[in-house]
Amino acid sequence: MLAGYTSSEKDIILWANGIATSLSYLGGFFMFFLYFKVQSYRNFMFKILMTLVSSTLLYSFANTLSYWRENTICCHIEGALRLFSITSTVLWTWRLVWLCYTQMKDYDPLLYKNYKKFLISNFLISLIPCLMVLITYLIINEPKFTYRNDSTGTDNFFCDISPLKYGLAFEDAPTVIASMLIFLFSYKVHKISSGKLPKRLAQYKNLIVYPLVAAIIWIIPSVQDILTLFSSQGTGQSSFPLELIRICASRLVGFITCLAFVISRYSSIKANLFGKGEDIGDSIVPLSGSVAPDKVELEKGLEDQYDRNLSVFQSRKKSLFS
């Protein structure tokens, strides 16, 4: 809280917020640049990854609005966008790890047809916590999005849910639960994938790194919020080092996601951006190696042939039993 820090500490935290948020903007926009630049990246699993990136960009925008937090409208927009983006990030990260697990257990080549359903359902679910806070604020004035700490009368750095216990319920509890599930199912994926795998399954195993990165980062601000609640009897006061770590960790999710992708796909990205213009991207974003264009087209052709054969089989089955 602003009243609990020296002037230099306030400046450091605000600068850390600005720098970390800017890095996440940079990482998110670079991922979109790759999506439009490399044609073979425009596939189902990369779209799932890009929706996760989109959520982190929205979170960065909410953090940018914190510099105008004293404006009531900006404060409510910032708080609602932050809660929506956190919920959306948790949902998309969990969706990614669940898809990796289910595909490893029972591969479904037609899973990509569910993308729009995933997109709509995650958007609607992400709206629920925001609407709950806004509706209860209008009815009973609590919880609410505010930069004022009602317990101490001091100002917060950012517009967030107040009192803190509601922030734990709407933000920290879902992220902690999701993190535990991600660790569990990542272990399950590791057990299933022991040994040599066919390429179509190996790429799903490799994608598990993104949920793991997010889950590890989420633990830091969640633990800090819990410690703040119980160590200060809910007044929201926290030590400067803990607050600085929380700000940096939570703001850097988008940047670290991009960094993990670039490191794992460095050769392919370098060839596409600085080579002779050939597209050597992979069919479903594996994190290592590369595939020649003719092999990518062959895989796409096989998937199309599978769809046609399945359609013919279903129509013949229907006519046989009608």
Coordinates of C-alpha atoms in Angstrom, one line a residue:
M1 CA 0.0 0.0 0.0
L2 CA 1.2 3.5 -0.8
A3 CA 1.2 4.6 2.9
G4 CA 3.4 1.7 3.9
Y5 CA 6.4 2.5 1.7
T6 CA 9.0 5.2 1.3
S7 CA 8.9 7.5 -1.7
S8 CA 11.8 5.7 -3.4
E9 CA 10.1 2.3 -2.8
K10 CA 6.9 3.6 -4.4
D11 CA 8.9 4.7 -7.4
I12 CA 10.7 1.4 -7.7
I13 CA 7.4 -0.6 -7.6
L14 CA 5.7 1.7 -10.2
W15 CA 8.8 1.5 -12.5
A16 CA 8.9 -2.3 -12.0
N17 CA 5.2 -2.5 -13.0
G18 CA 5.9 -0.3 -16.1
I19 CA 9.0 -2.3 -17.3
A20 CA 7.5 -5.7 -16.7
T21 CA 4.2 -4.8 -18.4
S22 CA 6.1 -3.3 -21.4
L23 CA 8.1 -6.6 -21.7
S24 CA 4.8 -8.6 -21.7
Y25 CA 3.5 -6.2 -24.4
L26 CA 6.6 -6.9 -26.4
G27 CA 6.4 -10.6 -26.0
G28 CA 2.7 -10.8 -26.9
F29 CA 2.9 -8.6 -30.0
F30 CA 5.9 -10.6 -31.2
M31 CA 3.9 -13.8 -30.9
F32 CA 1.2 -12.3 -33.0
F33 CA 3.8 -11.2 -35.5
L34 CA 5.0 -14.8 -35.8
Y35 CA 1.4 -16.0 -36.2
F36 CA 0.8 -13.8 -39.2
K37 CA 4.4 -14.2 -40.6
V38 CA 4.7 -18.0 -40.5
Q39 CA 1.8 -19.6 -42.3
S40 CA 2.3 -23.1 -40.8
Y41 CA 1.9 -21.7 -37.3
R42 CA -1.7 -21.0 -37.9
N43 CA -3.1 -24.2 -36.6
F44 CA -5.2 -25.5 -33.7
M45 CA -2.7 -25.8 -30.9
F46 CA -0.9 -22.6 -31.8
K47 CA -4.4 -20.9 -31.7
I48 CA -4.8 -22.2 -28.2
L49 CA -1.4 -20.8 -27.3
M50 CA -2.3 -17.5 -28.9
T51 CA -5.5 -17.2 -26.9
L52 CA -3.4 -17.6 -23.8
V53 CA -1.1 -14.8 -25.1
S54 CA -4.2 -12.6 -25.8
S55 CA -5.2 -13.0 -22.1
T56 CA -1.8 -11.9 -20.9
L57 CA -2.0 -8.9 -23.3
L58 CA -5.3 -7.9 -21.8
Y59 CA -3.8 -8.2 -18.3
S60 CA -1.0 -5.9 -19.4
F61 CA -3.5 -3.4 -20.6
A62 CA -5.3 -3.5 -17.2
N63 CA -1.9 -2.8 -15.5
T64 CA -1.4 0.2 -17.8
L65 CA -4.7 1.7 -16.7
S66 CA -3.4 1.7 -13.1
Y67 CA -1.6 5.0 -13.8
W68 CA -5.1 6.6 -14.0
R69 CA -6.5 4.6 -11.1
E70 CA -7.9 7.7 -9.3
N71 CA -10.4 8.1 -12.1
T72 CA -13.5 6.1 -11.0
I73 CA -14.3 4.8 -14.5
C74 CA -10.7 3.8 -15.2
C75 CA -10.5 2.1 -11.9
H76 CA -13.6 -0.1 -12.5
I77 CA -12.4 -0.9 -16.0
E78 CA -8.9 -1.8 -14.8
G79 CA -10.3 -4.0 -12.0
A80 CA -12.8 -5.8 -14.3
L81 CA -10.2 -6.3 -17.0
R82 CA -7.6 -7.6 -14.6
L83 CA -10.1 -10.1 -13.1
F84 CA -11.3 -11.2 -16.5
S85 CA -7.8 -11.6 -17.9
I86 CA -6.6 -13.6 -14.8
T87 CA -9.6 -15.9 -15.1
S88 CA -9.1 -16.2 -18.8
T89 CA -5.4 -17.0 -18.5
V90 CA -6.2 -19.7 -15.9
L91 CA -8.8 -21.3 -18.1
W92 CA -6.7 -21.3 -21.2
T93 CA -3.7 -22.6 -19.4
W94 CA -5.7 -25.4 -17.9
R95 CA -7.3 -26.0 -21.3
L96 CA -3.9 -26.4 -22.8
V97 CA -2.6 -28.9 -20.3
W98 CA -5.9 -30.9 -20.4
L99 CA -5.7 -31.1 -24.2
C100 CA -2.1 -32.4 -24.0
Y101 CA -3.2 -35.0 -21.5
T102 CA -6.3 -36.2 -23.4
Q103 CA -4.5 -36.3 -26.7
M104 CA -1.7 -38.3 -25.2
K105 CA -4.2 -40.8 -23.8
D106 CA -6.6 -41.0 -26.8
Y107 CA -5.5 -39.1 -29.8
D108 CA -8.3 -37.3 -31.7
P109 CA -7.4 -35.9 -35.1
L110 CA -10.6 -33.9 -35.3
L111 CA -10.1 -32.0 -32.0
Y112 CA -9.4 -28.8 -33.9
K113 CA -13.1 -28.6 -34.8
N114 CA -13.8 -27.7 -31.2
Y115 CA -11.8 -24.5 -31.2
K116 CA -14.8 -22.1 -31.5
K117 CA -16.6 -24.0 -28.7
F118 CA -13.6 -23.6 -26.5
L119 CA -13.3 -19.9 -27.4
I120 CA -16.9 -19.1 -26.6
S121 CA -17.1 -21.2 -23.4
N122 CA -13.9 -19.7 -21.9
F123 CA -15.0 -16.2 -22.7
L124 CA -18.4 -16.6 -21.0
I125 CA -16.9 -18.3 -18.0
S126 CA -14.3 -15.5 -17.6
L127 CA -17.1 -13.0 -17.5
I128 CA -18.7 -14.6 -14.4
P129 CA -16.4 -13.3 -11.7
C130 CA -16.4 -9.8 -13.1
L131 CA -20.2 -9.7 -13.2
M132 CA -20.4 -11.1 -9.7
V133 CA -18.2 -8.3 -8.3
L134 CA -20.0 -5.6 -10.2
I135 CA -23.5 -6.8 -9.3
T136 CA -22.7 -7.3 -5.6
Y137 CA -21.1 -3.8 -5.6
L138 CA -24.3 -2.3 -6.9
I139 CA -26.5 -4.2 -4.4
I140 CA -24.5 -4.3 -1.2
N141 CA -21.4 -2.2 -2.0
E142 CA -19.0 -5.2 -1.3
P143 CA -16.8 -6.5 -2.9
K144 CA -15.8 -3.8 -5.3
F145 CA -13.0 -2.6 -7.5
T146 CA -11.1 0.2 -5.8
Y147 CA -7.7 1.6 -5.3
R148 CA -8.6 2.6 -1.7
N149 CA -8.0 0.1 1.2
D150 CA -11.1 0.4 3.3
S151 CA -9.4 -1.3 6.3
T152 CA -6.5 1.2 6.6
G153 CA -7.8 4.2 4.6
T154 CA -4.6 4.1 2.5
D155 CA -4.2 4.0 -1.3
N156 CA -3.3 0.9 -3.3
F157 CA -0.9 0.8 -6.2
F158 CA -3.6 -0.7 -8.4
C159 CA -7.4 -0.9 -8.6
D160 CA -8.2 -4.4 -7.3
I161 CA -10.9 -6.3 -5.5
S162 CA -11.5 -5.0 -1.9
P163 CA -11.6 -6.4 0.8
L164 CA -8.6 -8.6 0.3
K165 CA -10.5 -11.8 1.3
Y166 CA -12.6 -11.5 -1.9
G167 CA -9.5 -11.1 -4.0
L168 CA -8.2 -14.3 -2.5
A169 CA -11.5 -16.0 -3.4
F170 CA -11.8 -14.7 -7.0
E171 CA -8.2 -14.5 -8.1
D172 CA -5.8 -16.4 -5.9
A173 CA -7.9 -19.5 -5.1
P174 CA -8.5 -20.4 -8.7
T175 CA -4.9 -19.8 -9.7
V176 CA -3.6 -22.0 -6.8
I177 CA -6.1 -24.8 -7.7
A178 CA -5.2 -24.6 -11.4
S179 CA -1.5 -24.7 -10.5
M180 CA -1.9 -27.8 -8.5
L181 CA -3.9 -29.5 -11.3
I182 CA -1.3 -28.4 -13.9
F183 CA 1.5 -30.0 -11.8
L184 CA -0.5 -33.2 -11.4
F185 CA -1.5 -33.6 -15.1
S186 CA 2.0 -32.6 -16.2
Y187 CA 3.3 -35.5 -14.2
K188 CA 0.6 -37.7 -15.7
V189 CA 1.7 -36.6 -19.2
H190 CA 5.3 -37.4 -18.3
K191 CA 4.3 -40.9 -17.2
I192 CA 2.3 -41.6 -20.3
S193 CA 5.0 -40.2 -22.6
S194 CA 7.9 -42.2 -21.3
G195 CA 9.7 -43.8 -24.2
K196 CA 9.7 -42.9 -27.9
L197 CA 6.5 -41.3 -29.2
P198 CA 5.1 -40.7 -32.7
K199 CA 5.5 -37.1 -33.8
R200 CA 1.8 -36.3 -33.5
L201 CA 2.0 -37.2 -29.8
A202 CA 5.5 -35.8 -29.0
Q203 CA 4.4 -32.3 -30.0
Y204 CA 1.7 -32.4 -27.3
K205 CA 4.2 -33.5 -24.7
N206 CA 6.4 -30.6 -25.6
L207 CA 3.6 -28.1 -25.3
I208 CA 3.2 -28.9 -21.6
V209 CA 6.1 -26.4 -20.8
Y210 CA 3.8 -23.4 -21.2
P211 CA 1.3 -24.4 -18.5
L212 CA 4.2 -25.3 -16.2
V213 CA 5.8 -21.9 -16.7
A214 CA 2.6 -20.1 -15.9
A215 CA 1.8 -22.3 -12.9
I216 CA 5.2 -21.7 -11.3
I217 CA 4.9 -17.9 -11.8
W218 CA 1.3 -17.9 -10.4
I219 CA 2.4 -19.4 -7.1
I220 CA 4.5 -16.3 -6.2
P221 CA 1.8 -13.6 -6.1
S222 CA -0.8 -16.1 -4.6
V223 CA 1.5 -17.0 -1.7
Q224 CA 2.3 -13.3 -1.2
D225 CA -1.4 -12.4 -1.0
I226 CA -2.1 -15.2 1.5
L227 CA 0.8 -14.2 3.7
T228 CA -0.3 -10.5 3.5
L229 CA -3.9 -11.4 4.7
F230 CA -2.8 -13.6 7.6
S231 CA 0.3 -11.7 8.7
S232 CA -1.5 -8.3 8.8
Q233 CA -5.0 -9.4 9.8
G234 CA -6.4 -8.5 6.4
T235 CA -5.1 -4.9 6.4
G236 CA -3.4 -5.5 3.1
Q237 CA 0.1 -4.3 4.3
S238 CA 3.0 -6.2 2.8
S239 CA 6.7 -5.9 2.9
F240 CA 8.5 -4.1 0.1
P241 CA 10.5 -7.1 -1.2
L242 CA 7.4 -9.3 -1.3
E243 CA 5.4 -6.7 -3.1
L244 CA 8.1 -6.1 -5.7
I245 CA 8.5 -9.8 -6.4
R246 CA 4.7 -10.2 -6.7
I247 CA 4.5 -7.3 -9.2
C248 CA 7.4 -8.5 -11.3
A249 CA 6.2 -12.2 -11.3
S250 CA 2.6 -11.5 -12.2
R251 CA 3.4 -8.9 -14.9
L252 CA 6.0 -11.1 -16.7
V253 CA 3.8 -14.1 -17.5
G254 CA 3.3 -13.0 -21.1
F255 CA 6.9 -12.2 -21.7
I256 CA 8.2 -15.5 -20.2
T257 CA 5.6 -17.4 -22.3
C258 CA 7.0 -15.7 -25.4
L259 CA 10.6 -16.3 -24.2
A260 CA 10.0 -20.0 -23.7
F261 CA 8.5 -20.3 -27.2
V262 CA 11.4 -18.4 -28.9
I263 CA 14.1 -20.4 -27.1
S264 CA 12.5 -23.7 -28.0
R265 CA 11.8 -22.7 -31.6
Y266 CA 14.9 -20.5 -32.2
S267 CA 16.1 -22.3 -35.3
S268 CA 12.7 -22.3 -37.0
I269 CA 12.0 -18.6 -36.1
K270 CA 15.5 -17.5 -37.3
A271 CA 15.1 -19.3 -40.6
N272 CA 11.7 -17.8 -41.2
L273 CA 12.6 -14.3 -40.3
F274 CA 16.2 -14.0 -41.6
G275 CA 16.4 -16.9 -44.1
K276 CA 15.4 -16.9 -47.7
G277 CA 11.7 -16.6 -46.9
E278 CA 10.9 -20.3 -46.9
D279 CA 8.3 -21.5 -44.4
I280 CA 9.8 -24.3 -42.3
G281 CA 7.3 -24.1 -39.4
D282 CA 5.9 -27.2 -37.8
S283 CA 2.5 -28.5 -38.2
I284 CA 1.4 -28.2 -34.5
V285 CA 4.1 -26.2 -32.9
P286 CA 6.6 -28.7 -31.6
L287 CA 9.2 -27.2 -29.3
S288 CA 12.2 -28.7 -31.0
G289 CA 13.4 -29.5 -34.5
S290 CA 11.7 -28.5 -37.8
V291 CA 9.8 -30.0 -40.7
A292 CA 10.3 -29.4 -44.4
P293 CA 7.4 -27.7 -46.3
D294 CA 6.6 -30.8 -48.3
K295 CA 6.3 -32.9 -45.1
V296 CA 3.9 -30.3 -43.6
E297 CA 1.8 -30.4 -46.7
L298 CA 1.8 -34.2 -46.6
E299 CA 0.6 -34.2 -43.0
K300 CA -2.2 -31.7 -43.8
G301 CA -3.2 -33.9 -46.8
L302 CA -3.4 -37.0 -44.6
E303 CA -5.6 -35.1 -42.1
D304 CA -7.9 -34.0 -45.0
Q305 CA -8.0 -37.5 -46.3
Y306 CA -8.9 -38.8 -42.8
D307 CA -11.8 -36.4 -42.6
R308 CA -13.1 -37.4 -46.0
N309 CA -12.9 -41.1 -45.2
L310 CA -14.6 -40.6 -41.9
S311 CA -17.4 -38.6 -43.5
V312 CA -17.9 -41.4 -46.2
F313 CA -17.9 -44.1 -43.5
Q314 CA -20.5 -42.2 -41.4
S315 CA -22.8 -41.6 -44.4
R316 CA -22.6 -45.3 -45.4
K317 CA -23.3 -46.4 -41.9
K318 CA -26.3 -44.1 -41.7
S319 CA -27.7 -45.4 -45.0
L320 CA -27.1 -49.0 -44.0
F321 CA -29.1 -48.8 -40.8
S322 CA -31.8 -46.4 -42.1

